[in-house]
Coordinates of C-alpha atoms and ligand atoms in Angstrom, one line a residue:
M236 CA 96.2 54.5 109.4
R237 CA 97.8 56.8 112.0
I238 CA 100.2 59.3 110.6
Y239 CA 103.2 60.9 112.4
G240 CA 105.6 63.5 111.3
I241 CA 109.2 64.3 112.1
V242 CA 110.8 67.5 110.7
L243 CA 114.6 67.8 110.8
A244 CA 115.7 71.3 111.6
A245 CA 118.8 71.0 113.7
G246 CA 121.4 72.0 111.1
Q247 CA 123.0 75.3 111.1
G248 CA 123.0 75.8 107.4
K249 CA 126.6 76.9 106.9
R250 CA 126.2 77.2 103.2
M251 CA 123.6 80.0 103.7
K252 CA 126.4 82.2 105.2
S253 CA 123.8 83.8 107.5
K254 CA 123.2 84.9 111.1
L255 CA 119.7 83.5 110.7
Y256 CA 119.4 79.7 111.1
K257 CA 118.7 78.0 107.8
V258 CA 115.1 76.7 108.4
L259 CA 114.0 80.2 109.5
H260 CA 114.8 81.8 106.2
P261 CA 111.5 82.9 104.7
V262 CA 110.2 81.7 101.4
C263 CA 107.3 83.9 100.3
G264 CA 107.2 85.5 103.7
K265 CA 107.1 82.3 105.8
P266 CA 110.1 80.5 107.3
M267 CA 110.8 77.3 105.5
V268 CA 110.2 75.1 108.5
G269 CA 106.8 76.8 108.8
H270 CA 105.8 75.6 105.3
V271 CA 106.8 72.1 106.2
V272 CA 104.9 72.0 109.5
D273 CA 101.9 73.5 107.8
L274 CA 101.9 70.5 105.5
L275 CA 101.9 68.1 108.4
D276 CA 99.0 70.0 109.8
R277 CA 97.1 69.4 106.6
L278 CA 97.8 65.7 106.8
A279 CA 96.2 65.7 110.3
C280 CA 99.2 64.0 111.9
E281 CA 98.7 62.5 115.4
K282 CA 102.0 63.8 116.5
R283 CA 104.5 66.3 115.0
I284 CA 108.1 66.4 116.2
V285 CA 110.6 69.0 115.1
V286 CA 114.2 68.0 115.8
V287 CA 116.0 71.2 116.8
G288 CA 119.7 71.9 117.5
H289 CA 121.4 74.9 116.1
G290 CA 119.2 77.9 117.0
A291 CA 116.8 75.6 118.9
E292 CA 115.4 78.5 120.9
K293 CA 114.7 80.6 117.8
V294 CA 113.0 77.8 116.0
K295 CA 110.9 77.0 119.0
A296 CA 110.0 80.6 119.5
Y297 CA 108.8 80.7 116.0
L298 CA 106.8 77.5 115.9
G299 CA 105.6 77.7 119.6
D300 CA 103.3 74.9 120.8
R301 CA 102.2 73.8 117.3
T302 CA 104.6 70.9 117.6
D303 CA 106.6 68.8 120.0
Y304 CA 110.4 69.1 120.0
A305 CA 113.4 66.7 120.3
L306 CA 116.8 68.2 120.8
Q307 CA 119.8 67.0 118.8
E308 CA 122.7 68.5 120.7
Q309 CA 125.4 67.5 118.1
Q310 CA 124.6 67.4 114.5
L311 CA 125.9 63.9 113.6
G312 CA 123.7 63.4 110.6
T313 CA 120.1 63.1 109.5
G314 CA 119.8 59.5 110.8
H315 CA 121.1 60.6 114.2
A316 CA 118.6 63.5 114.1
V317 CA 115.6 61.2 113.6
L318 CA 116.8 59.0 116.4
Q319 CA 116.3 61.9 118.8
A320 CA 112.6 61.5 118.4
K321 CA 112.8 57.9 119.6
D322 CA 111.5 58.5 123.1
L323 CA 108.6 60.5 121.9
L324 CA 107.6 58.2 119.1
A325 CA 109.3 54.7 118.8
S326 CA 106.5 52.8 120.5
E327 CA 103.7 54.1 118.2
E328 CA 102.2 52.1 115.4
G329 CA 101.6 53.9 112.2
L330 CA 103.3 55.6 109.3
T331 CA 105.9 58.3 110.0
F332 CA 106.8 61.0 107.5
V333 CA 110.3 62.3 107.8
L334 CA 110.7 65.7 106.2
Y335 CA 113.6 68.2 106.1
G336 CA 113.1 71.7 107.3
D337 CA 114.9 73.0 104.2
T338 CA 112.5 71.6 101.6
P339 CA 109.6 74.1 101.7
L340 CA 108.0 73.2 98.3
I341 CA 106.8 69.7 99.1
R342 CA 103.2 69.3 97.9
E343 CA 100.4 67.7 99.9
E344 CA 99.3 65.6 96.9
S345 CA 102.7 63.9 96.8
L346 CA 102.5 62.9 100.5
R347 CA 98.9 61.6 100.0
E348 CA 100.1 59.6 97.0
M349 CA 102.9 58.1 99.1
I350 CA 100.4 57.0 101.8
R351 CA 98.1 55.5 99.1
L352 CA 101.0 53.5 97.5
V353 CA 102.3 52.3 100.9
E354 CA 98.9 51.0 101.8
Q355 CA 98.2 49.5 98.4
E356 CA 101.5 47.7 98.3
S357 CA 101.8 46.9 102.1
A358 CA 105.2 48.4 101.9
A359 CA 107.5 49.3 104.8
G360 CA 107.9 52.8 103.4
A361 CA 108.3 55.1 100.4
V362 CA 110.7 57.7 99.2
L363 CA 109.8 60.6 97.1
T364 CA 112.2 60.9 94.2
A365 CA 112.6 63.4 91.4
E366 CA 114.3 63.5 88.0
M367 CA 116.7 66.4 87.9
D368 CA 118.8 67.8 85.0
V369 CA 121.3 69.0 87.4
P370 CA 121.3 66.5 90.3
F371 CA 124.3 68.2 92.0
G372 CA 124.3 68.1 95.8
Y373 CA 121.5 65.5 96.2
G374 CA 121.6 61.8 97.1
R375 CA 121.2 59.5 94.1
I376 CA 118.5 56.8 93.9
L377 CA 119.8 53.3 93.2
R378 CA 117.4 50.8 91.6
D379 CA 117.8 47.1 91.2
G380 CA 117.5 45.1 87.9
E381 CA 113.7 45.1 88.3
G382 CA 113.6 48.8 88.8
N383 CA 112.8 48.5 92.6
L384 CA 114.4 50.9 95.1
A385 CA 117.6 49.4 96.3
G386 CA 119.2 52.3 98.2
I387 CA 120.3 55.9 98.3
V388 CA 123.9 57.0 97.9
E389 CA 125.1 60.5 99.0
E390 CA 126.9 62.5 96.3
K391 CA 130.1 62.5 98.3
D392 CA 130.0 58.7 98.4
C393 CA 129.1 58.2 94.7
T394 CA 131.1 56.3 92.2
P395 CA 131.3 58.2 88.9
E396 CA 128.6 55.9 87.4
Q397 CA 126.3 56.7 90.4
A398 CA 127.1 60.4 90.1
A399 CA 125.6 60.3 86.6
I400 CA 122.2 59.1 87.9
R401 CA 119.7 61.9 87.6
E402 CA 117.0 60.4 89.8
I403 CA 117.6 62.0 93.2
N404 CA 116.4 61.7 96.8
T405 CA 114.0 64.6 97.7
G406 CA 114.5 63.9 101.4
I407 CA 110.8 63.2 101.8
Y408 CA 110.1 59.8 103.2
C409 CA 107.5 57.8 105.0
F410 CA 108.2 54.6 107.0
D411 CA 106.4 52.1 109.1
N412 CA 107.2 53.8 112.4
R413 CA 108.5 50.8 114.3
K414 CA 110.6 49.5 111.4
L415 CA 112.1 53.0 111.0
F416 CA 113.4 53.1 114.6
A417 CA 114.6 49.4 114.4
A418 CA 116.6 50.2 111.3
L419 CA 118.0 53.4 112.6
A420 CA 119.7 51.5 115.4
Q421 CA 121.8 49.8 112.7
V422 CA 123.0 52.9 110.9
T423 CA 126.7 53.6 111.2
N424 CA 128.8 56.6 110.2
E425 CA 131.2 54.8 107.8
N426 CA 131.0 57.2 104.9
A427 CA 132.8 60.2 103.4
Q428 CA 131.2 62.7 105.9
R429 CA 131.4 60.5 109.0
E430 CA 127.7 61.1 109.5
Y431 CA 124.8 58.8 110.4
Y432 CA 122.7 59.0 107.3
L433 CA 119.0 58.5 107.4
T434 CA 119.2 57.4 103.8
D435 CA 121.0 54.2 104.9
V436 CA 117.7 53.0 106.4
I437 CA 116.6 52.2 102.9
A438 CA 119.3 49.6 102.2
I439 CA 119.0 48.2 105.8
L440 CA 115.2 47.6 105.5
R441 CA 115.6 46.1 102.1
G442 CA 118.4 43.8 103.4
A443 CA 115.8 42.7 106.0
G444 CA 113.5 41.7 103.2
E445 CA 111.2 44.7 103.5
A446 CA 109.6 46.3 100.4
L447 CA 110.2 50.0 99.9
L448 CA 108.8 52.2 97.2
A449 CA 110.2 55.0 95.2
Y450 CA 107.5 57.4 94.0
K451 CA 108.8 59.8 91.4
T452 CA 107.1 63.2 91.5
P453 CA 105.9 64.6 88.3
D454 CA 106.9 68.0 89.5
W455 CA 110.7 68.1 90.2
T456 CA 110.5 71.6 91.7
E457 CA 109.0 70.3 94.9
A458 CA 112.4 68.6 95.6
I459 CA 114.3 71.8 95.8
G460 CA 116.4 71.6 99.0
V461 CA 117.6 75.0 100.1
N462 CA 121.2 74.7 101.1
D463 CA 122.4 78.2 99.9
R464 CA 120.9 81.5 98.8
V465 CA 120.8 80.5 95.1
A466 CA 118.5 77.6 95.9
L467 CA 116.6 80.0 98.3
S468 CA 115.8 82.3 95.3
E469 CA 114.8 79.3 93.2
A470 CA 112.4 78.1 95.9
E471 CA 111.1 81.7 96.2
A472 CA 110.4 81.8 92.4
V473 CA 108.6 78.4 92.4
M474 CA 106.5 79.2 95.5
K475 CA 105.6 82.6 94.1
Q476 CA 104.3 81.1 90.9
R477 CA 102.3 78.5 92.8
I478 CA 100.7 81.1 95.0
N479 CA 99.9 83.4 92.0
R480 CA 98.4 80.4 90.1
M481 CA 96.3 79.3 93.1
H482 CA 94.8 82.8 93.4
M483 CA 94.1 83.1 89.6
L484 CA 92.4 79.7 89.7
N485 CA 90.3 81.0 92.6
G486 CA 89.1 84.0 90.5
V487 CA 91.6 86.7 91.1
S488 CA 93.0 88.5 88.0
I489 CA 96.7 89.2 88.1
Q490 CA 97.7 91.4 85.2
D491 CA 101.4 90.8 85.5
P492 CA 102.3 87.8 87.7
A493 CA 106.0 88.4 87.3
S494 CA 105.7 91.7 89.2
T495 CA 103.1 90.5 91.8
Y496 CA 104.3 89.1 95.1
I497 CA 101.8 87.4 97.4
E498 CA 103.0 85.9 100.6
A499 CA 101.8 82.4 101.6
D500 CA 99.0 83.3 104.1
V501 CA 97.4 86.1 102.2
V502 CA 93.7 85.7 101.4
I503 CA 92.1 87.4 98.3
G504 CA 88.4 87.4 97.2
S505 CA 87.2 86.6 93.7
D506 CA 87.0 89.2 91.0
T507 CA 89.7 91.3 92.6
R508 CA 92.2 92.6 90.2
L509 CA 95.9 92.9 91.1
L510 CA 97.8 95.4 88.9
P511 CA 101.5 95.4 88.4
G512 CA 103.8 96.0 91.3
T513 CA 101.5 94.6 93.9
V514 CA 103.1 93.2 97.1
L515 CA 100.8 91.6 99.6
R516 CA 102.3 90.3 102.8
G517 CA 101.7 88.6 106.1
A518 CA 98.2 88.1 107.3
T519 CA 96.7 90.5 104.7
V520 CA 93.1 89.8 103.7
I521 CA 91.7 91.4 100.5
G522 CA 88.0 91.2 99.7
E523 CA 86.1 90.7 96.5
D524 CA 85.9 93.2 93.6
C525 CA 88.9 95.2 94.8
V526 CA 91.4 96.8 92.5
I527 CA 94.9 96.7 94.1
G528 CA 97.8 98.5 92.5
P529 CA 99.6 99.4 90.5
N530 CA 102.3 99.5 93.1
A531 CA 100.7 98.7 96.4
D532 CA 102.7 97.4 99.3
I533 CA 100.2 95.9 101.8
T534 CA 101.2 94.2 105.1
D535 CA 99.0 92.6 107.7
S536 CA 96.0 94.6 106.6
R537 CA 92.4 94.1 105.7
V538 CA 90.8 95.6 102.6
E539 CA 87.1 95.1 102.3
N540 CA 85.0 94.4 99.1
G541 CA 85.1 96.9 96.3
A542 CA 87.9 99.0 97.7
T543 CA 90.8 100.4 95.6
V544 CA 94.4 100.9 96.7
K545 CA 96.8 102.4 94.2
H546 CA 100.5 103.5 94.6
S547 CA 100.2 103.2 98.4
V548 CA 101.7 101.5 101.5
L549 CA 99.5 99.9 104.1
L550 CA 100.7 98.4 107.4
E551 CA 98.3 96.9 109.9
A552 CA 95.5 99.0 108.4
E553 CA 91.8 98.4 107.7
V554 CA 90.1 99.7 104.5
G555 CA 86.3 99.6 104.4
P556 CA 84.1 98.6 101.6
E557 CA 84.4 100.7 98.4
A558 CA 86.9 103.0 100.1
A559 CA 89.5 104.5 97.8
V560 CA 93.2 104.8 98.9
G561 CA 95.9 106.6 97.0
P562 CA 97.7 107.4 94.9
F563 CA 100.6 107.9 97.4
A564 CA 98.9 107.3 100.7
Y565 CA 100.5 105.8 103.8
L566 CA 98.2 103.9 106.2
R567 CA 100.1 103.0 109.3
P568 CA 99.1 100.7 112.2
G569 CA 95.6 101.4 113.5
A570 CA 94.4 103.3 110.5
K571 CA 90.7 102.2 110.1
L572 CA 88.8 103.6 107.2
G573 CA 85.0 103.1 107.0
E574 CA 82.8 102.5 104.0
K575 CA 83.5 104.7 101.0
V576 CA 86.1 106.7 102.7
K577 CA 88.5 108.5 100.4
V578 CA 92.2 108.9 101.3
G579 CA 94.1 110.7 98.6
D580 CA 97.6 111.7 97.7
F581 CA 100.3 112.3 100.2
V582 CA 98.1 111.5 103.1
E583 CA 99.3 109.7 106.2
I584 CA 96.9 108.1 108.6
K585 CA 98.0 106.5 111.9
N586 CA 96.0 105.1 114.8
A587 CA 92.9 106.8 113.5
T588 CA 89.4 105.8 112.6
L589 CA 87.6 107.6 109.8
G590 CA 83.8 107.1 109.6
A591 CA 81.9 106.2 106.4
G592 CA 82.0 108.7 103.6
S593 CA 84.8 110.9 105.1
K594 CA 87.4 112.4 102.8
V595 CA 91.0 113.3 103.4
S596 CA 91.9 114.0 99.8
H597 CA 95.3 115.7 99.8
L598 CA 98.4 116.4 101.9
S599 CA 97.2 115.6 105.3
Y600 CA 98.4 113.8 108.5
V601 CA 95.7 112.3 110.7
G602 CA 97.1 110.6 113.8
D603 CA 95.6 109.4 117.1
A604 CA 92.1 110.6 115.9
I605 CA 88.5 109.6 115.8
V606 CA 86.9 111.1 112.8
G607 CA 83.1 110.8 112.3
K608 CA 81.1 110.2 109.2
N609 CA 81.1 112.4 106.1
V610 CA 83.8 114.6 107.5
N611 CA 85.8 116.6 105.0
M612 CA 89.4 117.2 105.9
G613 CA 90.7 119.9 103.6
C614 CA 94.0 119.9 101.7
G615 CA 96.9 120.2 104.1
S616 CA 94.9 119.9 107.3
I617 CA 96.7 118.0 110.0
T618 CA 96.4 116.8 113.5
V619 CA 99.1 118.1 115.8
N620 CA 99.2 115.0 118.0
Y621 CA 102.6 115.0 119.6
D622 CA 104.2 117.5 122.0
G623 CA 107.6 115.8 122.1
F624 CA 106.6 113.7 125.1
N625 CA 103.0 112.4 124.7
K626 CA 100.5 111.7 121.9
H627 CA 97.2 113.4 122.2
K628 CA 93.8 112.6 120.7
T629 CA 91.7 114.5 118.2
E630 CA 88.0 113.9 117.8
I631 CA 86.0 115.2 114.9
G632 CA 82.2 114.8 114.9
D633 CA 80.0 113.7 111.9
D634 CA 79.6 116.1 109.0
A635 CA 82.2 118.5 110.2
F636 CA 84.2 120.5 107.7
V637 CA 87.9 121.1 108.3
G638 CA 89.2 123.7 105.9
S639 CA 92.5 123.6 104.1
N640 CA 95.8 124.0 106.1
V641 CA 94.1 123.7 109.5
N642 CA 96.2 122.6 112.5
L643 CA 94.2 120.7 115.0
V644 CA 96.3 120.9 118.2
A645 CA 95.4 117.9 120.2
P646 CA 93.9 117.2 122.6
V647 CA 91.0 118.8 120.9
T648 CA 87.4 118.1 119.8
I649 CA 85.5 119.4 116.8
G650 CA 81.8 119.0 117.3
K651 CA 79.4 117.5 114.8
G652 CA 78.7 119.7 111.8
A653 CA 81.2 122.3 112.9
F654 CA 83.1 124.4 110.3
V655 CA 86.7 125.2 110.8
V656 CA 87.9 128.0 108.6
A657 CA 90.9 127.4 106.3
G658 CA 94.3 128.3 107.8
S659 CA 93.1 128.1 111.4
T660 CA 95.2 126.7 114.2
I661 CA 92.7 125.2 116.6
T662 CA 93.7 124.9 120.2
R663 CA 90.4 124.9 121.9
D664 CA 87.3 122.6 121.4
V665 CA 84.8 123.7 118.8
E666 CA 81.2 123.1 119.7
E667 CA 78.6 121.4 117.4
D668 CA 77.6 123.4 114.4
A669 CA 79.9 126.3 115.4
L670 CA 82.2 128.1 113.0
A671 CA 85.7 128.4 114.2
V672 CA 88.2 131.0 112.9
A673 CA 91.6 131.1 114.4
R674 CA 93.8 133.2 112.2
E675 CA 94.8 136.9 111.7
R676 CA 92.3 139.0 110.0
Q677 CA 93.4 140.1 106.6
V678 CA 94.4 143.8 105.9
N679 CA 94.7 145.2 102.3
K680 CA 96.6 148.4 101.7
P681 CA 95.7 149.9 98.3
G682 CA 98.6 150.9 96.0
Y683 CA 101.1 149.7 98.6
A684 CA 102.6 147.0 96.4
A685 CA 103.8 149.5 93.8
K686 CA 105.3 151.8 96.5
L687 CA 107.1 148.9 98.1
R688 CA 108.5 147.8 94.7
S689 CA 110.0 151.2 93.8
R690 CA 111.5 151.5 97.2
L691 CA 113.2 148.2 96.9
K692 CA 114.4 149.0 93.4
N693 CA 116.0 152.2 94.5
R694 CA 117.8 150.6 97.4
K695 CA 119.3 147.9 95.0
K696 CA 120.5 150.6 92.7
E697 CA 122.3 152.5 95.5
E698 CA 124.0 149.3 96.6
D699 CA 125.2 148.4 93.1
E700 CA 126.8 151.9 92.6
Ligands
UD1_296 C1 119.9 65.4 102.3 C2 119.9 63.9 102.0 C3 120.1 63.8 100.5 C4 118.9 64.5 99.8 C5 118.8 66.0 100.2 C6 117.5 66.5 99.7 C7 120.9 62.7 103.8 C8 122.1 62.0 104.4 N1 121.0 63.2 102.6 O1 121.2 66.0 102.0 O2 120.1 62.4 100.1 O3 119.1 64.4 98.4 O4 118.8 66.1 101.7 O5 117.4 67.9 100.0 O6 119.9 62.7 104.5 N2 119.8 68.0 109.9 C9 119.6 67.8 111.2 N3 120.6 67.2 111.9 C10 121.8 66.8 111.4 C11 121.9 66.9 110.0 C12 120.9 67.6 109.3 O7 118.6 68.2 111.8 O8 122.6 66.2 112.1 C13 118.7 68.6 109.1 C14 119.1 70.0 108.5 O9 118.8 71.1 109.3 C15 118.3 70.0 107.2 C16 118.0 68.5 106.9 O10 118.3 67.8 108.1 O11 117.1 70.7 107.4 C17 118.9 68.0 105.8 O12 120.2 68.2 106.1 P1 121.3 68.7 105.0 O13 122.6 68.8 105.6 O14 120.7 69.9 104.3 O15 121.3 67.5 104.0 P2 121.7 67.4 102.5 O16 123.1 67.5 102.3 O17 120.9 68.5 101.8
CA297 CA1 119.6 70.1 102.4

């Protein structure tokens, strides 16, 4: 059967009280509408149409050419919104899912089960329902004497008896495509909100003698519709748990799931251990056998097998196999650490490549640099890469030794195997295997300290008198 998908995302989301359009609010790092469109991708839909209105340009900019769009200029209700997809879809034959852009927790299994049931029963469609202890704000499911789906009534239109029903409409439906558009033509706005409700399609189709199914999900959390920030935080909590669980089932150890935050698209290899306070964001990829945390904040970065990252912040960085980062390191965009590189405490690396086995163990800044293999950058050594106008490059050859507290004033090149003496300020290139000293020679004056002390003491005495 051909599958189509319509996602409603035209509402403003007034109840969010936000400058950001509702469906663009992220849940586990991904805008809600992104989660919903991902799901349609997994169902291999023939066509996906997102109905946009409020913030149309922003929603389109985010989703790009992943989907087609229909514009709903005035938000006259969910039924009216679906109708905007008519020109793009009405002539197709198949099963059309209608999903709301503010229900990010829908599970693929439920959609597949709906397809299976519709096929098995030759029904005109199905609605995903859920049993909720607090059904507040949702449409209620009406069933007839035989328990069949009879209709959906919006909360604002409920009689007190209907309001007591705890089975709710998740806002996740599939319909025979042609029957859907035929029924939509008959929807009116005679209700409390003067809106054209998609939910009225159920009673209309049933009135025409069509069979419609209500499939009750075993997991009510997937029904959470995010209308305000309270629901947003609930959705975040559910999604976080699902993501953590998925990684644990894939062989990742998470010592304290409560304090571990993994965004939706992060990839983690097996036998990696995540320690408390780990936050993994964006397109981050972590290899196998890594130890991440405690307290690691890693965004859009790649960490290879066997590496460790503790108490550190990484942004658009690459950490090679078995490299060790932290505690208290900051890897900024373009930091690329080779195999077994060590970056220790209070070290910042930006736009710099460090070859295999190199060490920057303490208190350093390495920016705009290419550092070879097995280089030792001593404590406090830094690249002086910025003159207030331009950034300049530092190159350090393999096996070079840069002593403590060395300033490498870029542009500058340190040759392979060179040795830069501690405390030097290097302004000229150092050739291969050379020793560079660039500091004042030391002078010792015997007995001078005692003399100086007594002079200072006498002066103080005179002043005090
Ligand atoms: C809707 C359902 C309700 C269900 C609940 C589940 C209707 C009439 N009601 O109520 O039965 O229990 O979702 O979460 O469908 N939208 C448009 N254009 C419009 C109106 C809405 O695109 O003109 C979009 C919104 O952006 C949103 C979605 O449709 O993503 C749902 O709209 P919303 O106003 O949140 O509906 P609910 O009141 O939550
Ligand atoms: Ca809603």
